[in-house]
PDB file of C-alpha atoms in Angstrom:
ATOM      1  CA  UNK A   1     163.675 -95.869 -37.843  1.00 41.00           C
ATOM      2  CA  UNK A   2     161.720 -98.458 -35.879  1.00 43.00           C
ATOM      3  CA  UNK A   3     162.532 -98.623 -32.182  1.00 44.00           C
ATOM      4  CA  UNK A   4     161.725-101.548 -29.867  1.00 42.00           C
ATOM      5  CA  UNK A   5     161.186-100.946 -26.175  1.00 50.00           C
ATOM      6  CA  UNK A   6     161.520 -97.727 -24.202  1.00 69.00           C
ATOM      7  CA  UNK A   7     165.245 -98.038 -23.447  1.00 75.00           C
ATOM      8  CA  UNK A   8     166.075 -99.028 -27.018  1.00 79.00           C
ATOM      9  CA  UNK A   9     164.043 -96.073 -28.272  1.00 77.00           C
ATOM     10  CA  UNK A  10     165.890 -93.627 -25.990  1.00 79.00           C
ATOM     11  CA  UNK A  11     169.278 -94.875 -27.127  1.00 85.00           C
ATOM     12  CA  UNK A  12     168.409 -94.704 -30.815  1.00 88.00           C
ATOM     13  CA  UNK A  13     166.693 -91.350 -30.434  1.00 86.00           C
ATOM     14  CA  UNK A  14     169.724 -89.823 -28.703  1.00 86.00           C
ATOM     15  CA  UNK A  15     172.018 -91.141 -31.437  1.00 89.00           C
ATOM     16  CA  UNK A  16     169.697 -89.605 -33.999  1.00 91.00           C
ATOM     17  CA  UNK A  17     169.733 -86.217 -32.207  1.00 89.00           C
ATOM     18  CA  UNK A  18     173.510 -86.312 -31.767  1.00 88.00           C
ATOM     19  CA  UNK A  19     173.995 -86.909 -35.475  1.00 90.00           C
ATOM     20  CA  UNK A  20     171.511 -84.266 -36.568  1.00 93.00           C
ATOM     21  CA  UNK A  21     172.142 -81.427 -34.107  1.00 90.00           C
ATOM     22  CA  UNK A  22     175.735 -81.993 -32.856  1.00 87.00           C
ATOM     23  CA  UNK A  23     176.417 -84.292 -29.938  1.00 87.00           C
ATOM     24  CA  UNK A  24     177.708 -81.421 -27.789  1.00 86.00           C
ATOM     25  CA  UNK A  25     174.255 -79.907 -27.645  1.00 85.00           C
ATOM     26  CA  UNK A  26     173.090 -82.978 -25.734  1.00 82.00           C
ATOM     27  CA  UNK A  27     175.037 -81.466 -22.819  1.00 82.00           C
ATOM     28  CA  UNK A  28     172.533 -78.621 -22.525  1.00 84.00           C
ATOM     29  CA  UNK A  29     170.348 -78.962 -19.459  1.00 86.00           C
ATOM     30  CA  UNK A  30     167.523 -76.815 -18.228  1.00 91.00           C
ATOM     31  CA  UNK A  31     164.458 -76.736 -16.012  1.00 94.00           C
ATOM     32  CA  UNK A  32     160.996 -77.501 -17.375  1.00 94.00           C
ATOM     33  CA  UNK A  33     158.190 -75.807 -15.464  1.00 96.00           C
ATOM     34  CA  UNK A  34     154.790 -77.518 -15.592  1.00 96.00           C
ATOM     35  CA  UNK A  35     151.639 -75.518 -14.917  1.00 97.00           C
ATOM     36  CA  UNK A  36     148.087 -76.780 -14.523  1.00 97.00           C
ATOM     37  CA  UNK A  37     144.819 -75.373 -13.253  1.00 96.00           C
ATOM     38  CA  UNK A  38     143.106 -76.798 -10.191  1.00 96.00           C
ATOM     39  CA  UNK A  39     139.912 -78.586 -11.108  1.00 95.00           C
ATOM     40  CA  UNK A  40     137.785 -76.187  -9.046  1.00 96.00           C
ATOM     41  CA  UNK A  41     139.322 -73.277 -10.952  1.00 96.00           C
ATOM     42  CA  UNK A  42     138.427 -74.861 -14.285  1.00 96.00           C
ATOM     43  CA  UNK A  43     134.908 -75.591 -13.087  1.00 96.00           C
ATOM     44  CA  UNK A  44     134.431 -72.059 -11.770  1.00 95.00           C
ATOM     45  CA  UNK A  45     135.006 -70.496 -15.202  1.00 94.00           C
ATOM     46  CA  UNK A  46     133.180 -73.138 -17.241  1.00 96.00           C
ATOM     47  CA  UNK A  47     130.026 -71.593 -18.711  1.00 94.00           C
ATOM     48  CA  UNK A  48     128.521 -74.731 -20.243  1.00 93.00           C
ATOM     49  CA  UNK A  49     128.359 -73.404 -23.812  1.00 94.00           C
ATOM     50  CA  UNK A  50     130.716 -76.119 -25.080  1.00 94.00           C
ATOM     51  CA  UNK A  51     131.741 -79.581 -23.924  1.00 96.00           C
ATOM     52  CA  UNK A  52     133.854 -79.370 -20.779  1.00 97.00           C
ATOM     53  CA  UNK A  53     136.898 -81.029 -22.364  1.00 96.00           C
ATOM     54  CA  UNK A  54     136.767 -78.614 -25.308  1.00 97.00           C
ATOM     55  CA  UNK A  55     136.633 -75.657 -22.920  1.00 97.00           C
ATOM     56  CA  UNK A  56     139.579 -77.066 -20.938  1.00 97.00           C
ATOM     57  CA  UNK A  57     141.635 -77.691 -24.089  1.00 98.00           C
ATOM     58  CA  UNK A  58     140.997 -74.192 -25.434  1.00 97.00           C
ATOM     59  CA  UNK A  59     141.896 -72.561 -22.151  1.00 98.00           C
ATOM     60  CA  UNK A  60     145.233 -74.369 -22.014  1.00 98.00           C
ATOM     61  CA  UNK A  61     145.903 -73.651 -25.686  1.00 98.00           C
ATOM     62  CA  UNK A  62     145.218 -69.957 -25.185  1.00 98.00           C
ATOM     63  CA  UNK A  63     147.564 -69.918 -22.176  1.00 98.00           C
ATOM     64  CA  UNK A  64     150.260 -71.730 -24.173  1.00 98.00           C
ATOM     65  CA  UNK A  65     149.953 -69.189 -26.983  1.00 98.00           C
ATOM     66  CA  UNK A  66     150.332 -66.281 -24.534  1.00 98.00           C
ATOM     67  CA  UNK A  67     153.253 -67.995 -22.766  1.00 97.00           C
ATOM     68  CA  UNK A  68     155.078 -68.252 -26.093  1.00 97.00           C
ATOM     69  CA  UNK A  69     154.537 -64.518 -26.671  1.00 96.00           C
ATOM     70  CA  UNK A  70     156.046 -63.689 -23.278  1.00 97.00           C
ATOM     71  CA  UNK A  71     158.785 -66.321 -23.275  1.00 96.00           C
ATOM     72  CA  UNK A  72     161.390 -63.613 -23.978  1.00 95.00           C
ATOM     73  CA  UNK A  73     160.603 -62.072 -20.582  1.00 96.00           C
ATOM     74  CA  UNK A  74     161.362 -65.289 -18.707  1.00 95.00           C
ATOM     75  CA  UNK A  75     164.643 -65.699 -20.590  1.00 95.00           C
ATOM     76  CA  UNK A  76     165.541 -62.069 -19.822  1.00 94.00           C
ATOM     77  CA  UNK A  77     164.947 -62.490 -16.092  1.00 94.00           C
ATOM     78  CA  UNK A  78     166.288 -66.010 -15.488  1.00 93.00           C
ATOM     79  CA  UNK A  79     169.158 -66.532 -17.950  1.00 94.00           C
ATOM     80  CA  UNK A  80     172.116 -68.188 -16.237  1.00 91.00           C
ATOM     81  CA  UNK A  81     174.486 -69.601 -18.871  1.00 89.00           C
ATOM     82  CA  UNK A  82     176.676 -66.788 -20.259  1.00 92.00           C
ATOM     83  CA  UNK A  83     179.992 -68.710 -20.305  1.00 90.00           C
ATOM     84  CA  UNK A  84     181.280 -71.891 -21.921  1.00 89.00           C
ATOM     85  CA  UNK A  85     184.515 -73.749 -22.614  1.00 91.00           C
ATOM     86  CA  UNK A  86     186.004 -73.075 -26.033  1.00 92.00           C
ATOM     87  CA  UNK A  87     185.770 -76.799 -26.846  1.00 91.00           C
ATOM     88  CA  UNK A  88     182.037 -76.265 -27.324  1.00 87.00           C
ATOM     89  CA  UNK A  89     182.700 -74.407 -30.576  1.00 86.00           C
ATOM     90  CA  UNK A  90     186.257 -75.549 -31.416  1.00 89.00           C
ATOM     91  CA  UNK A  91     187.018 -79.285 -31.438  1.00 88.00           C
ATOM     92  CA  UNK A  92     190.773 -78.672 -31.347  1.00 92.00           C
ATOM     93  CA  UNK A  93     190.916 -76.460 -28.241  1.00 93.00           C
ATOM     94  CA  UNK A  94     189.906 -76.707 -24.597  1.00 93.00           C
ATOM     95  CA  UNK A  95     190.361 -75.197 -21.114  1.00 94.00           C
ATOM     96  CA  UNK A  96     189.618 -71.649 -22.182  1.00 95.00           C
ATOM     97  CA  UNK A  97     186.555 -69.886 -20.813  1.00 95.00           C
ATOM     98  CA  UNK A  98     184.540 -67.948 -23.361  1.00 92.00           C
ATOM     99  CA  UNK A  99     182.243 -65.143 -22.237  1.00 93.00           C
ATOM    100  CA  UNK A 100     179.337 -65.256 -24.638  1.00 91.00           C
ATOM    101  CA  UNK A 101     177.369 -62.325 -25.995  1.00 92.00           C
ATOM    102  CA  UNK A 102     174.272 -64.255 -24.874  1.00 92.00           C
ATOM    103  CA  UNK A 103     173.021 -64.425 -21.298  1.00 93.00           C
ATOM    104  CA  UNK A 104     171.556 -67.846 -22.074  1.00 93.00           C
ATOM    105  CA  UNK A 105     173.516 -69.917 -24.574  1.00 91.00           C
ATOM    106  CA  UNK A 106     170.942 -72.727 -24.615  1.00 90.00           C
ATOM    107  CA  UNK A 107     168.213 -70.208 -25.512  1.00 92.00           C
ATOM    108  CA  UNK A 108     170.347 -68.403 -28.102  1.00 91.00           C
ATOM    109  CA  UNK A 109     170.938 -69.299 -31.748  1.00 88.00           C
ATOM    110  CA  UNK A 110     173.700 -71.617 -30.475  1.00 85.00           C
ATOM    111  CA  UNK A 111     171.137 -73.656 -28.534  1.00 87.00           C
ATOM    112  CA  UNK A 112     168.974 -76.654 -29.259  1.00 85.00           C
ATOM    113  CA  UNK A 113     166.537 -75.539 -31.976  1.00 92.00           C
ATOM    114  CA  UNK A 114     164.997 -77.019 -35.081  1.00 93.00           C
ATOM    115  CA  UNK A 115     166.417 -76.062 -38.477  1.00 93.00           C
ATOM    116  CA  UNK A 116     163.147 -74.355 -39.400  1.00 95.00           C
ATOM    117  CA  UNK A 117     160.757 -71.892 -37.756  1.00 94.00           C
ATOM    118  CA  UNK A 118     157.655 -73.798 -36.666  1.00 95.00           C
ATOM    119  CA  UNK A 119     154.294 -72.052 -36.761  1.00 96.00           C
ATOM    120  CA  UNK A 120     151.691 -73.687 -34.537  1.00 97.00           C
ATOM    121  CA  UNK A 121     147.912 -73.291 -34.520  1.00 98.00           C
ATOM    122  CA  UNK A 122     146.337 -72.632 -31.112  1.00 97.00           C
ATOM    123  CA  UNK A 123     142.724 -72.195 -32.234  1.00 96.00           C
ATOM    124  CA  UNK A 124     141.682 -75.700 -31.145  1.00 96.00           C
ATOM    125  CA  UNK A 125     143.352 -78.972 -30.200  1.00 98.00           C
ATOM    126  CA  UNK A 126     142.738 -80.773 -33.499  1.00 98.00           C
ATOM    127  CA  UNK A 127     144.302 -77.939 -35.486  1.00 98.00           C
ATOM    128  CA  UNK A 128     147.168 -77.661 -33.009  1.00 98.00           C
ATOM    129  CA  UNK A 129     147.991 -81.354 -33.367  1.00 98.00           C
ATOM    130  CA  UNK A 130     147.753 -81.090 -37.157  1.00 98.00           C
ATOM    131  CA  UNK A 131     150.121 -78.096 -37.139  1.00 98.00           C
ATOM    132  CA  UNK A 132     152.713 -80.197 -35.293  1.00 97.00           C
ATOM    133  CA  UNK A 133     152.086 -83.316 -37.351  1.00 97.00           C
ATOM    134  CA  UNK A 134     152.693 -81.529 -40.657  1.00 97.00           C
ATOM    135  CA  UNK A 135     156.373 -81.124 -39.742  1.00 97.00           C
ATOM    136  CA  UNK A 136     156.601 -84.872 -39.094  1.00 97.00           C
ATOM    137  CA  UNK A 137     154.880 -85.600 -42.413  1.00 97.00           C
ATOM    138  CA  UNK A 138     157.300 -83.236 -44.174  1.00 97.00           C
ATOM    139  CA  UNK A 139     160.241 -85.169 -42.710  1.00 96.00           C
ATOM    140  CA  UNK A 140     161.580 -82.139 -40.816  1.00 97.00           C
ATOM    141  CA  UNK A 141     161.287 -83.992 -37.486  1.00 96.00           C
ATOM    142  CA  UNK A 142     160.701 -87.650 -36.665  1.00 93.00           C
ATOM    143  CA  UNK A 143     158.297 -87.158 -33.755  1.00 92.00           C
ATOM    144  CA  UNK A 144     156.521 -84.520 -31.697  1.00 94.00           C
ATOM    145  CA  UNK A 145     159.325 -84.769 -29.114  1.00 91.00           C
ATOM    146  CA  UNK A 146     161.777 -83.321 -31.636  1.00 94.00           C
ATOM    147  CA  UNK A 147     159.819 -80.086 -31.963  1.00 95.00           C
ATOM    148  CA  UNK A 148     161.879 -77.672 -29.848  1.00 93.00           C
ATOM    149  CA  UNK A 149     159.449 -74.965 -28.883  1.00 93.00           C
ATOM    150  CA  UNK A 150     159.221 -72.775 -25.753  1.00 94.00           C
ATOM    151  CA  UNK A 151     155.921 -74.306 -24.615  1.00 97.00           C
ATOM    152  CA  UNK A 152     154.187 -77.667 -25.077  1.00 96.00           C
ATOM    153  CA  UNK A 153     150.619 -78.592 -24.235  1.00 97.00           C
ATOM    154  CA  UNK A 154     150.679 -82.063 -22.713  1.00 96.00           C
ATOM    155  CA  UNK A 155     148.502 -84.807 -21.327  1.00 94.00           C
ATOM    156  CA  UNK A 156     149.128 -86.939 -18.268  1.00 90.00           C
ATOM    157  CA  UNK A 157     150.864 -90.241 -18.897  1.00 84.00           C
ATOM    158  CA  UNK A 158     152.769 -90.913 -22.095  1.00 84.00           C
ATOM    159  CA  UNK A 159     153.010 -87.783 -24.224  1.00 88.00           C
ATOM    160  CA  UNK A 160     152.088 -88.196 -27.862  1.00 92.00           C
ATOM    161  CA  UNK A 161     149.874 -86.424 -30.361  1.00 95.00           C
ATOM    162  CA  UNK A 162     147.479 -89.382 -30.364  1.00 94.00           C
ATOM    163  CA  UNK A 163     147.184 -89.326 -26.567  1.00 94.00           C
ATOM    164  CA  UNK A 164     146.755 -85.565 -26.615  1.00 96.00           C
ATOM    165  CA  UNK A 165     143.749 -85.908 -28.914  1.00 96.00           C
ATOM    166  CA  UNK A 166     142.385 -88.864 -26.975  1.00 95.00           C
ATOM    167  CA  UNK A 167     142.696 -87.506 -23.438  1.00 95.00           C
ATOM    168  CA  UNK A 168     142.940 -83.733 -23.925  1.00 96.00           C
ATOM    169  CA  UNK A 169     145.315 -81.191 -22.395  1.00 97.00           C
ATOM    170  CA  UNK A 170     146.172 -81.526 -18.687  1.00 97.00           C
ATOM    171  CA  UNK A 171     148.979 -78.981 -18.339  1.00 97.00           C
ATOM    172  CA  UNK A 172     151.477 -76.818 -20.193  1.00 97.00           C
ATOM    173  CA  UNK A 173     155.226 -77.358 -20.082  1.00 97.00           C
ATOM    174  CA  UNK A 174     157.433 -74.258 -20.180  1.00 97.00           C
ATOM    175  CA  UNK A 175     160.883 -75.204 -21.483  1.00 94.00           C
ATOM    176  CA  UNK A 176     163.205 -72.168 -21.409  1.00 93.00           C
ATOM    177  CA  UNK A 177     164.622 -72.084 -17.879  1.00 93.00           C
ATOM    178  CA  UNK A 178     168.381 -72.307 -17.446  1.00 94.00           C
ATOM    179  CA  UNK A 179     169.717 -74.289 -14.508  1.00 94.00           C
ATOM    180  CA  UNK A 180     170.621 -71.628 -11.940  1.00 93.00           C
ATOM    181  CA  UNK A 181     174.145 -72.342 -10.586  1.00 91.00           C
ATOM    182  CA  UNK A 182     173.378 -70.303  -7.444  1.00 92.00           C
ATOM    183  CA  UNK A 183     170.622 -72.681  -6.346  1.00 93.00           C
ATOM    184  CA  UNK A 184     171.198 -76.259  -5.116  1.00 93.00           C
ATOM    185  CA  UNK A 185     167.869 -77.155  -6.750  1.00 92.00           C
ATOM    186  CA  UNK A 186     168.652 -75.527 -10.114  1.00 93.00           C
ATOM    187  CA  UNK A 187     165.944 -72.890  -9.738  1.00 95.00           C
ATOM    188  CA  UNK A 188     165.184 -70.183  -7.192  1.00 94.00           C
ATOM    189  CA  UNK A 189     161.872 -70.335  -5.274  1.00 95.00           C
ATOM    190  CA  UNK A 190     161.121 -66.751  -6.319  1.00 96.00           C
ATOM    191  CA  UNK A 191     161.491 -67.738  -9.979  1.00 95.00           C
ATOM    192  CA  UNK A 192     158.915 -70.513  -9.521  1.00 96.00           C
ATOM    193  CA  UNK A 193     156.569 -68.025  -7.853  1.00 97.00           C
ATOM    194  CA  UNK A 194     157.153 -65.522 -10.672  1.00 97.00           C
ATOM    195  CA  UNK A 195     156.295 -68.118 -13.334  1.00 97.00           C
ATOM    196  CA  UNK A 196     153.192 -69.159 -11.440  1.00 97.00           C
ATOM    197  CA  UNK A 197     151.981 -65.562 -11.160  1.00 97.00           C
ATOM    198  CA  UNK A 198     152.904 -64.845 -14.795  1.00 97.00           C
ATOM    199  CA  UNK A 199     150.769 -67.722 -16.047  1.00 97.00           C
ATOM    200  CA  UNK A 200     147.857 -66.613 -13.878  1.00 96.00           C
ATOM    201  CA  UNK A 201     148.181 -63.121 -15.355  1.00 97.00           C
ATOM    202  CA  UNK A 202     148.353 -64.484 -18.912  1.00 97.00           C
ATOM    203  CA  UNK A 203     145.280 -66.624 -18.299  1.00 97.00           C
ATOM    204  CA  UNK A 204     143.358 -63.528 -17.186  1.00 94.00           C
ATOM    205  CA  UNK A 205     144.388 -61.314 -20.118  1.00 85.00           C
TER     206      UNK A 205
END
């Protein structure tokens, strides 16, 4: 489909997702945690053997790869969506609370996932972008935004594969946090601190 203007694109894209994945799954909400290195930290570990942007890209890609490996741990410790109304799975019934076997429904097999298992390349940015783009070329997704994966490497400004190649990686986006109903902000301060320390640990591995 061809979309014109940002608002028009959002409307058409949401209709597309609702038709493909079930409109009820659009109700899922979560917290995305963005992590970036301070510039002085990047400079401190830069050894000059490659171009600076290549070093920066590879460091973020390596962190993203490790964050995917340990994403199960974050889900284990922060899951907060074990119940749902029966209308979520049965169109003809409502007002009955179901206690799920999953601590996080949105991160379970009932959540928002692609209908295939993506395999991404983290060896360098060009190969990473190509590994995402192949699923678009195969018609499995219509854009990089439809790739539902625990972690994304992203650039500042408008996110796209072209911009990622042009400007390089500026941060990683971790996408598996449930909204915590016990916090007015949707996430506990200690969970933010835990994620921050986890990513520092993964960077140092």
